[in-house]
């Protein structure tokens, strides 16, 4: 936790917050904070700044806070991910939030196991929790938008062409394709497939919606690794 | 598992292997393989090729194998990592192997908790297991060399200058430094710090050994994400 992220419910006055949840535990056990200390704080969806720890006891922490810095810029990207397996999903949500992706679409694909859609990690509160962990890690305050699309064809045919309009559309896909470009300056729509990859029908459909296949070399990477590698190469 | 990785003990003849361990379970439960099927195989430290599944029962799988393709090229990099916490270590070892790092140094740092050095995940067999998982993921056969250095100063003063000689030496470090270069053509020695970062003394020592600090933007990334992001940007 490199940033103490505060939401509206934490405020007891404009410049005063009370914490009683895992953030209190973190301050006590990991940070081993003491009264008087200055901590980096951020307001969810707002600015970052600093907080002085006024009081820390077993029950709660009280901080006086001020906010004067904007959060870091987001990447100009919409990321489409075939829904990863639940354990991977949690980490990917953190990575996506940490790297500054502003919009994530979790999409069905032929090779996404049906059971993945039943995971409690797709509940809004569970997604929110992982995104917050990613923002705390990277020092950002702005939650990415997460869109869930359980049907591939209607999304890719009807909604993706508008989402991708005016952007560089790319599909990360192993094979004899152009290498993923580097240091692009325009906004990007990037699709990353499931374990085992998109099937040819899906690659064709994504191409018809304006997303061209690009490769990242011979190695097959896990979804989480591919996400950070492709974003780091693109931006 | 995108590659069935075989070692000397699996061979009952030059072109014949018997599998009885987790690879058998994987073939049965995840791959749902059937006799007659062709599978991608690789020989640890050797070539890749294909294997025909001759027989699969509850007790063992028998394959006829041949090897005709070299494994993918490694990256020209030596990666120095401050020892991550045990859970992260396992994933980082997989990522390092998957991305094609040929040499990894796990190094002490002021911000590495002493207890991390006690983890059973640092046992040679445990390291080997995670590296194999990474190679199976990425389709590679060549195990990275892993060097464990429990003392920062003697390593950085006495051995690092030779390791880094003739390479582009870089330390990933947040702050007002040059941005990490892209698409370099020379070999690289890259150091990535612990959670919380290197302390200034360590950055100075690494610089004296020939490694210059570079940044990857304002965001603080987890070690695993930083590894894949920096490697994807560099190569």
GROMACS .gro file of C-alpha atoms in nm:
model
  470
    1UNK     CA    1   0.000   0.000   0.000
    2UNK     CA    2   0.188   0.304  -0.127
    3UNK     CA    3  -0.113   0.534  -0.098
    4UNK     CA    4  -0.383   0.543   0.167
    5UNK     CA    5  -0.699   0.566  -0.042
    6UNK     CA    6  -0.997   0.736   0.122
    7UNK     CA    7  -1.359   0.736   0.018
    8UNK     CA    8  -1.650   0.956   0.116
    9UNK     CA    9  -1.756   0.733   0.408
   10UNK     CA   10  -1.417   0.783   0.578
   11UNK     CA   11  -1.461   1.159   0.623
   12UNK     CA   12  -1.591   1.299   0.951
   13UNK     CA   13  -1.502   1.654   0.841
   14UNK     CA   14  -1.358   1.810   0.525
   15UNK     CA   15  -1.003   1.756   0.647
   16UNK     CA   16  -1.051   1.468   0.891
   17UNK     CA   17  -1.090   1.092   0.838
   18UNK     CA   18  -1.144   0.793   1.067
   19UNK     CA   19  -1.027   0.447   0.956
   20UNK     CA   20  -1.136   0.120   1.113
   21UNK     CA   21  -1.093  -0.149   0.847
   22UNK     CA   22  -0.800  -0.327   0.678
   23UNK     CA   23  -0.630   0.010   0.633
   24UNK     CA   24  -0.611   0.043   1.012
   25UNK     CA   25  -0.463  -0.306   1.034
   26UNK     CA   26  -0.215  -0.219   0.760
   27UNK     CA   27  -0.108   0.101   0.936
   28UNK     CA   28  -0.052  -0.095   1.256
   29UNK     CA   29   0.101  -0.419   1.133
   30UNK     CA   30   0.279  -0.344   0.807
   31UNK     CA   31   0.348   0.027   0.815
   32UNK     CA   32   0.393   0.029   1.196
   33UNK     CA   33   0.281   0.392   1.186
   34UNK     CA   34   0.291   0.623   1.485
   35UNK     CA   35   0.098   0.936   1.575
   36UNK     CA   36   0.248   1.244   1.415
   37UNK     CA   37   0.361   1.064   1.101
   38UNK     CA   38   0.286   1.202   0.755
   39UNK     CA   39   0.131   0.957   0.509
   40UNK     CA   40   0.049   0.981   0.140
   41UNK     CA   41  -0.326   0.987   0.096
   42UNK     CA   42  -0.567   1.007  -0.196
   43UNK     CA   43  -0.939   1.060  -0.231
   44UNK     CA   44  -1.103   0.794  -0.452
   45UNK     CA   45  -1.171   0.965  -0.783
   46UNK     CA   46  -1.001   1.285  -0.666
   47UNK     CA   47  -0.667   1.437  -0.577
   48UNK     CA   48  -0.377   1.300  -0.376
   49UNK     CA   49  -0.203   1.473  -0.088
   50UNK     CA   50  -0.081   1.407   0.261
   51UNK     CA   51  -0.233   1.307   0.591
   52UNK     CA   52  -0.102   1.352   0.941
   53UNK     CA   53  -0.176   1.064   1.172
   54UNK     CA   54  -0.336   1.231   1.476
   55UNK     CA   55  -0.423   0.917   1.667
   56UNK     CA   56  -0.385   0.542   1.623
   57UNK     CA   57  -0.531   0.290   1.865
   58UNK     CA   58  -0.664  -0.066   1.851
   59UNK     CA   59  -1.004   0.056   1.734
   60UNK     CA   60  -0.935   0.335   1.485
   61UNK     CA   61  -0.695   0.578   1.322
   62UNK     CA   62  -0.765   0.948   1.285
   63UNK     CA   63  -0.592   1.159   1.022
   64UNK     CA   64  -0.593   1.523   0.921
   65UNK     CA   65  -0.572   1.531   0.544
   66UNK     CA   66  -0.519   1.774   0.257
   67UNK     CA   67  -0.524   1.715  -0.117
   68UNK     CA   68  -0.325   1.915  -0.366
   69UNK     CA   69  -0.187   1.683  -0.637
   70UNK     CA   70  -0.371   1.536  -0.933
   71UNK     CA   71  -0.343   1.159  -0.979
   72UNK     CA   72  -0.112   1.031  -1.255
   73UNK     CA   73  -0.241   1.030  -1.612
   74UNK     CA   74  -0.414   0.717  -1.738
   75UNK     CA   75  -0.298   0.532  -2.048
   76UNK     CA   76  -0.499   0.610  -2.363
   77UNK     CA   77  -0.621   0.253  -2.394
   78UNK     CA   78  -0.931   0.038  -2.379
   79UNK     CA   79  -0.831  -0.315  -2.282
   80UNK     CA   80  -1.043  -0.614  -2.386
   81UNK     CA   81  -0.962  -0.931  -2.197
   82UNK     CA   82  -1.108  -1.274  -2.245
   83UNK     CA   83  -1.228  -1.351  -1.892
   84UNK     CA   84  -0.932  -1.509  -1.709
   85UNK     CA   85  -0.969  -1.789  -1.456
   86UNK     CA   86  -1.083  -1.654  -1.116
   87UNK     CA   87  -0.747  -1.655  -0.941
   88UNK     CA   88  -0.582  -1.482  -1.236
   89UNK     CA   89  -0.876  -1.239  -1.264
   90UNK     CA   90  -0.802  -1.093  -0.922
   91UNK     CA   91  -0.438  -1.027  -1.004
   92UNK     CA   92  -0.519  -0.895  -1.350
   93UNK     CA   93  -0.763  -0.644  -1.203
   94UNK     CA   94  -0.487  -0.518  -0.974
   95UNK     CA   95  -0.240  -0.499  -1.263
   96UNK     CA   96  -0.487  -0.316  -1.485
   97UNK     CA   97  -0.558  -0.059  -1.215
   98UNK     CA   98  -0.189  -0.024  -1.126
   99UNK     CA   99  -0.077   0.030  -1.484
  100UNK     CA  100  -0.334   0.304  -1.547
  101UNK     CA  101  -0.582   0.136  -1.779
  102UNK     CA  102  -0.898   0.350  -1.766
  103UNK     CA  103  -1.139   0.102  -1.924
  104UNK     CA  104  -1.143  -0.278  -1.914
  105UNK     CA  105  -1.387  -0.504  -2.096
  106UNK     CA  106  -1.408  -0.863  -1.967
  107UNK     CA  107  -1.528  -1.063  -2.261
  108UNK     CA  108  -1.638  -1.415  -2.333
  109UNK     CA  109  -1.442  -1.633  -2.575
  110UNK     CA  110  -1.470  -1.990  -2.696
  111UNK     CA  111  -1.183  -2.094  -2.469
  112UNK     CA  112  -1.318  -1.926  -2.154
  113UNK     CA  113  -1.454  -2.204  -1.934
  114UNK     CA  114  -1.822  -2.146  -1.858
  115UNK     CA  115  -1.757  -2.193  -1.486
  116UNK     CA  116  -1.536  -1.880  -1.481
  117UNK     CA  117  -1.849  -1.666  -1.518
  118UNK     CA  118  -1.983  -1.803  -1.189
  119UNK     CA  119  -1.696  -1.676  -0.974
  120UNK     CA  120  -1.777  -1.445  -0.681
  121UNK     CA  121  -1.469  -1.245  -0.789
  122UNK     CA  122  -1.689  -1.095  -1.063
  123UNK     CA  123  -1.926  -0.937  -0.809
  124UNK     CA  124  -1.900  -0.557  -0.821
  125UNK     CA  125  -1.768  -0.539  -0.461
  126UNK     CA  126  -1.499  -0.799  -0.536
  127UNK     CA  127  -1.389  -0.618  -0.853
  128UNK     CA  128  -1.384  -0.288  -0.662
  129UNK     CA  129  -1.164  -0.441  -0.392
  130UNK     CA  130  -0.898  -0.560  -0.639
  131UNK     CA  131  -0.902  -0.231  -0.831
  132UNK     CA  132  -0.847  -0.041  -0.507
  133UNK     CA  133  -0.549  -0.264  -0.424
  134UNK     CA  134  -0.401  -0.182  -0.765
  135UNK     CA  135  -0.455   0.192  -0.719
  136UNK     CA  136  -0.300   0.180  -0.370
  137UNK     CA  137   0.000  -0.002  -0.514
  138UNK     CA  138   0.059   0.240  -0.802
  139UNK     CA  139  -0.051   0.563  -0.627
  140UNK     CA  140  -0.355   0.648  -0.833
  141UNK     CA  141  -0.706   0.744  -0.722
  142UNK     CA  142  -0.924   0.692  -1.028
  143UNK     CA  143  -1.103   0.358  -1.059
  144UNK     CA  144  -1.101   0.201  -1.404
  145UNK     CA  145  -1.438   0.134  -1.561
  146UNK     CA  146  -1.499  -0.241  -1.586
  147UNK     CA  147  -1.751  -0.364  -1.843
  148UNK     CA  148  -1.865  -0.726  -1.843
  149UNK     CA  149  -1.968  -0.877  -2.176
  150UNK     CA  150  -2.082  -1.235  -2.150
  151UNK     CA  151  -2.157  -1.267  -2.521
  152UNK     CA  152  -1.872  -1.233  -2.768
  153UNK     CA  153  -2.058  -1.189  -3.096
  154UNK     CA  154  -2.307  -0.912  -3.012
  155UNK     CA  155  -2.037  -0.715  -2.833
  156UNK     CA  156  -1.779  -0.748  -3.110
  157UNK     CA  157  -2.030  -0.688  -3.390
  158UNK     CA  158  -2.246  -0.417  -3.240
  159UNK     CA  159  -2.046  -0.226  -2.980
  160UNK     CA  160  -1.677  -0.280  -3.046
  161UNK     CA  161  -1.663  -0.090  -3.379
  162UNK     CA  162  -1.774   0.229  -3.200
  163UNK     CA  163  -1.542   0.170  -2.901
  164UNK     CA  164  -1.247   0.117  -3.136
  165UNK     CA  165  -1.329   0.400  -3.379
  166UNK     CA  166  -1.044   0.650  -3.406
  167UNK     CA  167  -0.804   0.422  -3.213
  168UNK     CA  168  -0.526   0.187  -3.312
  169UNK     CA  169  -0.698  -0.150  -3.279
  170UNK     CA  170  -0.478  -0.445  -3.185
  171UNK     CA  171  -0.524  -0.810  -3.091
  172UNK     CA  172  -0.235  -0.974  -2.906
  173UNK     CA  173  -0.212  -1.314  -3.071
  174UNK     CA  174   0.075  -1.559  -3.111
  175UNK     CA  175   0.160  -1.635  -3.472
  176UNK     CA  176   0.315  -1.496  -3.785
  177UNK     CA  177   0.180  -1.143  -3.745
  178UNK     CA  178   0.340  -0.799  -3.727
  179UNK     CA  179   0.521  -0.732  -3.400
  180UNK     CA  180   0.331  -0.520  -3.151
  181UNK     CA  181   0.425  -0.156  -3.218
  182UNK     CA  182   0.626   0.047  -2.969
  183UNK     CA  183   0.574   0.391  -2.817
  184UNK     CA  184   0.255   0.473  -3.005
  185UNK     CA  185   0.109   0.820  -2.975
  186UNK     CA  186  -0.255   0.752  -3.063
  187UNK     CA  187  -0.516   0.588  -2.839
  188UNK     CA  188  -0.528   0.210  -2.855
  189UNK     CA  189  -0.792  -0.060  -2.828
  190UNK     CA  190  -0.610  -0.378  -2.728
  191UNK     CA  191  -0.759  -0.728  -2.704
  192UNK     CA  192  -0.581  -1.011  -2.521
  193UNK     CA  193  -0.710  -1.366  -2.551
  194UNK     CA  194  -0.769  -1.647  -2.302
  195UNK     CA  195  -0.527  -1.924  -2.212
  196UNK     CA  196  -0.501  -2.118  -2.537
  197UNK     CA  197  -0.570  -1.802  -2.737
  198UNK     CA  198  -0.857  -1.671  -2.945
  199UNK     CA  199  -0.995  -1.915  -3.202
  200UNK     CA  200  -0.960  -1.812  -3.570
  201UNK     CA  201  -1.328  -1.712  -3.588
  202UNK     CA  202  -1.275  -1.470  -3.301
  203UNK     CA  203  -0.960  -1.322  -3.455
  204UNK     CA  204  -1.156  -1.268  -3.779
  205UNK     CA  205  -1.444  -1.104  -3.593
  206UNK     CA  206  -1.207  -0.877  -3.399
  207UNK     CA  207  -1.033  -0.785  -3.726
  208UNK     CA  208  -1.369  -0.699  -3.883
  209UNK     CA  209  -1.430  -0.465  -3.588
  210UNK     CA  210  -1.098  -0.290  -3.661
  211UNK     CA  211  -0.849  -0.482  -3.442
  212UNK     CA  212  -0.544  -0.622  -3.623
  213UNK     CA  213  -0.345  -0.916  -3.482
  214UNK     CA  214   0.002  -0.841  -3.350
  215UNK     CA  215   0.249  -1.076  -3.185
  216UNK     CA  216   0.489  -1.042  -2.894
  217UNK     CA  217   0.739  -1.309  -3.001
  218UNK     CA  218   0.739  -1.687  -2.985
  219UNK     CA  219   0.682  -1.716  -2.613
  220UNK     CA  220   0.331  -1.779  -2.482
  221UNK     CA  221   0.281  -1.555  -2.180
  222UNK     CA  222   0.028  -1.579  -1.902
  223UNK     CA  223  -0.248  -1.322  -1.932
  224UNK     CA  224  -0.116  -1.105  -1.649
  225UNK     CA  225   0.236  -1.102  -1.795
  226UNK     CA  226   0.105  -1.031  -2.144
  227UNK     CA  227  -0.099  -0.736  -2.014
  228UNK     CA  228   0.198  -0.565  -1.851
  229UNK     CA  229   0.436  -0.652  -2.135
  230UNK     CA  230   0.206  -0.524  -2.411
  231UNK     CA  231   0.117  -0.204  -2.226
  232UNK     CA  232   0.483  -0.132  -2.146
  233UNK     CA  233   0.576  -0.180  -2.509
  234UNK     CA  234   0.289   0.028  -2.647
  235UNK     CA  235   0.320   0.333  -2.418
  236UNK     CA  236   0.121  -2.614  -1.987
  237UNK     CA  237   0.192  -2.531  -2.352
  238UNK     CA  238   0.487  -2.766  -2.374
  239UNK     CA  239   0.537  -3.108  -2.217
  240UNK     CA  240   0.886  -3.078  -2.074
  241UNK     CA  241   1.081  -3.403  -2.043
  242UNK     CA  242   1.397  -3.477  -1.850
  243UNK     CA  243   1.645  -3.761  -1.865
  244UNK     CA  244   1.461  -3.971  -1.605
  245UNK     CA  245   1.148  -3.982  -1.822
  246UNK     CA  246   1.316  -4.168  -2.109
  247UNK     CA  247   1.288  -4.546  -2.134
  248UNK     CA  248   1.438  -4.540  -2.486
  249UNK     CA  249   1.580  -4.271  -2.714
  250UNK     CA  250   1.234  -4.196  -2.857
  251UNK     CA  251   1.011  -4.320  -2.577
  252UNK     CA  252   0.904  -4.163  -2.244
  253UNK     CA  253   0.687  -4.270  -1.952
  254UNK     CA  254   0.516  -4.007  -1.735
  255UNK     CA  255   0.364  -4.072  -1.393
  256UNK     CA  256   0.365  -3.740  -1.210
  257UNK     CA  257   0.175  -3.410  -1.231
  258UNK     CA  258   0.223  -3.415  -1.609
  259UNK     CA  259   0.015  -3.734  -1.625
  260UNK     CA  260  -0.253  -3.566  -1.414
  261UNK     CA  261  -0.240  -3.261  -1.639
  262UNK     CA  262  -0.277  -3.471  -1.955
  263UNK     CA  263  -0.578  -3.644  -1.804
  264UNK     CA  264  -0.759  -3.365  -1.624
  265UNK     CA  265  -0.671  -3.041  -1.804
  266UNK     CA  266  -0.564  -3.146  -2.151
  267UNK     CA  267  -0.807  -3.444  -2.156
  268UNK     CA  268  -0.565  -3.610  -2.395
  269UNK     CA  269  -0.640  -3.935  -2.577
  270UNK     CA  270  -0.416  -4.203  -2.725
  271UNK     CA  271  -0.301  -4.111  -3.074
  272UNK     CA  272  -0.284  -3.740  -3.004
  273UNK     CA  273   0.020  -3.532  -3.099
  274UNK     CA  274   0.160  -3.311  -2.824
  275UNK     CA  275   0.432  -3.049  -2.819
  276UNK     CA  276   0.728  -3.178  -2.622
  277UNK     CA  277   1.068  -3.047  -2.523
  278UNK     CA  278   1.376  -3.196  -2.364
  279UNK     CA  279   1.500  -2.995  -2.065
  280UNK     CA  280   1.806  -2.810  -2.190
  281UNK     CA  281   1.759  -2.943  -2.544
  282UNK     CA  282   1.535  -2.924  -2.849
  283UNK     CA  283   1.159  -2.917  -2.882
  284UNK     CA  284   0.950  -3.139  -3.106
  285UNK     CA  285   0.642  -3.355  -3.097
  286UNK     CA  286   0.525  -3.659  -2.910
  287UNK     CA  287   0.256  -3.908  -2.999
  288UNK     CA  288   0.058  -4.031  -2.704
  289UNK     CA  289   0.074  -4.410  -2.738
  290UNK     CA  290  -0.106  -4.499  -2.418
  291UNK     CA  291  -0.270  -4.316  -2.129
  292UNK     CA  292  -0.410  -4.493  -1.825
  293UNK     CA  293  -0.460  -4.416  -1.457
  294UNK     CA  294  -0.101  -4.509  -1.379
  295UNK     CA  295   0.108  -4.371  -1.663
  296UNK     CA  296   0.133  -4.214  -2.007
  297UNK     CA  297   0.363  -4.343  -2.278
  298UNK     CA  298   0.476  -4.122  -2.564
  299UNK     CA  299   0.689  -4.165  -2.873
  300UNK     CA  300   0.888  -3.846  -2.913
  301UNK     CA  301   1.113  -3.670  -3.161
  302UNK     CA  302   1.298  -3.341  -3.130
  303UNK     CA  303   1.381  -3.116  -3.423
  304UNK     CA  304   1.334  -2.751  -3.322
  305UNK     CA  305   1.565  -2.534  -3.115
  306UNK     CA  306   1.410  -2.352  -2.820
  307UNK     CA  307   1.344  -1.978  -2.857
  308UNK     CA  308   1.632  -1.737  -2.806
  309UNK     CA  309   1.690  -1.599  -2.458
  310UNK     CA  310   1.698  -1.227  -2.387
  311UNK     CA  311   2.050  -1.079  -2.358
  312UNK     CA  312   1.998  -0.983  -1.996
  313UNK     CA  313   2.117  -1.057  -1.645
  314UNK     CA  314   1.839  -0.971  -1.401
  315UNK     CA  315   1.919  -0.873  -1.042
  316UNK     CA  316   1.619  -0.884  -0.811
  317UNK     CA  317   1.602  -0.789  -0.449
  318UNK     CA  318   1.459  -1.107  -0.298
  319UNK     CA  319   1.078  -1.075  -0.319
  320UNK     CA  320   0.843  -1.203  -0.049
  321UNK     CA  321   0.795  -1.582  -0.079
  322UNK     CA  322   0.457  -1.580  -0.253
  323UNK     CA  323   0.580  -1.325  -0.507
  324UNK     CA  324   0.909  -1.513  -0.548
  325UNK     CA  325   0.731  -1.817  -0.690
  326UNK     CA  326   0.545  -1.614  -0.950
  327UNK     CA  327   0.852  -1.406  -1.035
  328UNK     CA  328   1.053  -1.723  -1.101
  329UNK     CA  329   0.784  -1.836  -1.345
  330UNK     CA  330   0.777  -1.496  -1.514
  331UNK     CA  331   1.155  -1.481  -1.542
  332UNK     CA  332   1.167  -1.827  -1.702
  333UNK     CA  333   0.870  -1.753  -1.929
  334UNK     CA  334   1.012  -1.426  -2.058
  335UNK     CA  335   1.348  -1.580  -2.146
  336UNK     CA  336   1.581  -1.437  -1.884
  337UNK     CA  337   1.891  -1.660  -1.887
  338UNK     CA  338   2.042  -1.546  -1.556
  339UNK     CA  339   1.876  -1.426  -1.237
  340UNK     CA  340   2.052  -1.301  -0.926
  341UNK     CA  341   1.840  -1.293  -0.608
  342UNK     CA  342   2.001  -1.030  -0.393
  343UNK     CA  343   1.967  -0.896  -0.044
  344UNK     CA  344   1.866  -0.534   0.014
  345UNK     CA  345   1.797  -0.321   0.320
  346UNK     CA  346   1.422  -0.349   0.260
  347UNK     CA  347   1.418  -0.727   0.214
  348UNK     CA  348   1.271  -0.872   0.533
  349UNK     CA  349   1.516  -1.116   0.692
  350UNK     CA  350   1.245  -1.381   0.718
  351UNK     CA  351   1.221  -1.397   0.337
  352UNK     CA  352   1.556  -1.577   0.332
  353UNK     CA  353   1.407  -1.860   0.539
  354UNK     CA  354   1.141  -1.958   0.286
  355UNK     CA  355   1.139  -2.317   0.156
  356UNK     CA  356   1.067  -2.165  -0.186
  357UNK     CA  357   1.439  -2.085  -0.206
  358UNK     CA  358   1.535  -2.454  -0.191
  359UNK     CA  359   1.687  -2.565  -0.522
  360UNK     CA  360   1.402  -2.812  -0.589
  361UNK     CA  361   1.140  -2.543  -0.526
  362UNK     CA  362   1.315  -2.296  -0.755
  363UNK     CA  363   1.348  -2.566  -1.021
  364UNK     CA  364   0.976  -2.641  -1.001
  365UNK     CA  365   0.874  -2.279  -1.062
  366UNK     CA  366   1.124  -2.236  -1.345
  367UNK     CA  367   0.988  -2.548  -1.515
  368UNK     CA  368   0.633  -2.409  -1.489
  369UNK     CA  369   0.752  -2.090  -1.659
  370UNK     CA  370   0.927  -2.282  -1.937
  371UNK     CA  371   0.619  -2.500  -1.993
  372UNK     CA  372   0.406  -2.186  -2.015
  373UNK     CA  373   0.629  -2.007  -2.265
  374UNK     CA  374   0.751  -2.311  -2.466
  375UNK     CA  375   1.116  -2.302  -2.379
  376UNK     CA  376   1.345  -2.580  -2.258
  377UNK     CA  377   1.649  -2.402  -2.113
  378UNK     CA  378   1.649  -2.339  -1.738
  379UNK     CA  379   1.771  -1.997  -1.629
  380UNK     CA  380   2.068  -1.990  -1.397
  381UNK     CA  381   1.963  -1.865  -1.052
  382UNK     CA  382   2.231  -1.718  -0.825
  383UNK     CA  383   2.156  -1.642  -0.462
  384UNK     CA  384   2.347  -1.356  -0.300
  385UNK     CA  385   2.259  -1.301   0.063
  386UNK     CA  386   2.502  -1.015   0.110
  387UNK     CA  387   2.451  -0.699  -0.091
  388UNK     CA  388   2.783  -0.523  -0.044
  389UNK     CA  389   3.035  -0.797  -0.132
  390UNK     CA  390   2.828  -0.897  -0.434
  391UNK     CA  391   2.786  -0.543  -0.567
  392UNK     CA  392   3.145  -0.441  -0.494
  393UNK     CA  393   3.332  -0.753  -0.590
  394UNK     CA  394   3.130  -0.949  -0.844
  395UNK     CA  395   2.879  -0.714  -1.009
  396UNK     CA  396   3.136  -0.498  -1.194
  397UNK     CA  397   3.255  -0.806  -1.387
  398UNK     CA  398   2.900  -0.932  -1.447
  399UNK     CA  399   2.796  -0.592  -1.580
  400UNK     CA  400   3.111  -0.524  -1.785
  401UNK     CA  401   3.030  -0.463  -2.151
  402UNK     CA  402   2.656  -0.441  -2.085
  403UNK     CA  403   2.411  -0.157  -2.049
  404UNK     CA  404   2.369  -0.143  -1.671
  405UNK     CA  405   2.032  -0.022  -1.542
  406UNK     CA  406   1.855   0.007  -1.207
  407UNK     CA  407   1.477   0.036  -1.221
  408UNK     CA  408   1.404   0.302  -0.960
  409UNK     CA  409   1.115   0.547  -0.917
  410UNK     CA  410   1.221   0.910  -0.922
  411UNK     CA  411   1.344   1.187  -1.142
  412UNK     CA  412   1.573   0.971  -1.359
  413UNK     CA  413   1.597   0.908  -1.732
  414UNK     CA  414   1.317   0.691  -1.868
  415UNK     CA  415   1.405   0.328  -1.923
  416UNK     CA  416   1.534   0.299  -2.283
  417UNK     CA  417   1.342   0.107  -2.548
  418UNK     CA  418   1.443  -0.161  -2.796
  419UNK     CA  419   1.807  -0.171  -2.700
  420UNK     CA  420   2.047  -0.380  -2.906
  421UNK     CA  421   2.324  -0.442  -2.653
  422UNK     CA  422   2.315  -0.685  -2.359
  423UNK     CA  423   2.170  -0.545  -2.038
  424UNK     CA  424   2.225  -0.588  -1.666
  425UNK     CA  425   1.901  -0.481  -1.497
  426UNK     CA  426   1.844  -0.445  -1.123
  427UNK     CA  427   1.493  -0.421  -0.975
  428UNK     CA  428   1.447  -0.330  -0.610
  429UNK     CA  429   1.231  -0.463  -0.330
  430UNK     CA  430   0.888  -0.337  -0.228
  431UNK     CA  431   0.964   0.012  -0.102
  432UNK     CA  432   1.262   0.040  -0.337
  433UNK     CA  433   1.639   0.040  -0.298
  434UNK     CA  434   1.772   0.278  -0.036
  435UNK     CA  435   1.995   0.565  -0.164
  436UNK     CA  436   2.311   0.386  -0.042
  437UNK     CA  437   2.220   0.086  -0.257
  438UNK     CA  438   2.144   0.299  -0.563
  439UNK     CA  439   2.486   0.464  -0.519
  440UNK     CA  440   2.660   0.128  -0.485
  441UNK     CA  441   2.483  -0.009  -0.792
  442UNK     CA  442   2.580   0.305  -0.985
  443UNK     CA  443   2.943   0.261  -0.879
  444UNK     CA  444   2.924  -0.093  -1.023
  445UNK     CA  445   2.804   0.049  -1.356
  446UNK     CA  446   2.423   0.043  -1.323
  447UNK     CA  447   2.244   0.374  -1.386
  448UNK     CA  448   1.898   0.447  -1.241
  449UNK     CA  449   1.610   0.463  -1.487
  450UNK     CA  450   1.242   0.513  -1.419
  451UNK     CA  451   0.924   0.365  -1.564
  452UNK     CA  452   0.689   0.655  -1.486
  453UNK     CA  453   0.515   0.774  -1.171
  454UNK     CA  454   0.339   0.450  -1.093
  455UNK     CA  455   0.489   0.211  -0.839
  456UNK     CA  456   0.454  -0.140  -0.979
  457UNK     CA  457   0.471  -0.473  -0.802
  458UNK     CA  458   0.795  -0.658  -0.866
  459UNK     CA  459   0.638  -0.909  -1.100
  460UNK     CA  460   0.471  -0.638  -1.307
  461UNK     CA  461   0.788  -0.429  -1.314
  462UNK     CA  462   0.989  -0.729  -1.440
  463UNK     CA  463   0.762  -0.794  -1.737
  464UNK     CA  464   0.712  -0.425  -1.813
  465UNK     CA  465   1.085  -0.340  -1.807
  466UNK     CA  466   1.184  -0.644  -2.014
  467UNK     CA  467   0.911  -0.577  -2.272
  468UNK     CA  468   1.023  -0.219  -2.304
  469UNK     CA  469   1.395  -0.300  -2.326
  470UNK     CA  470   1.376  -0.582  -2.585
   0.00000   0.00000   0.00000
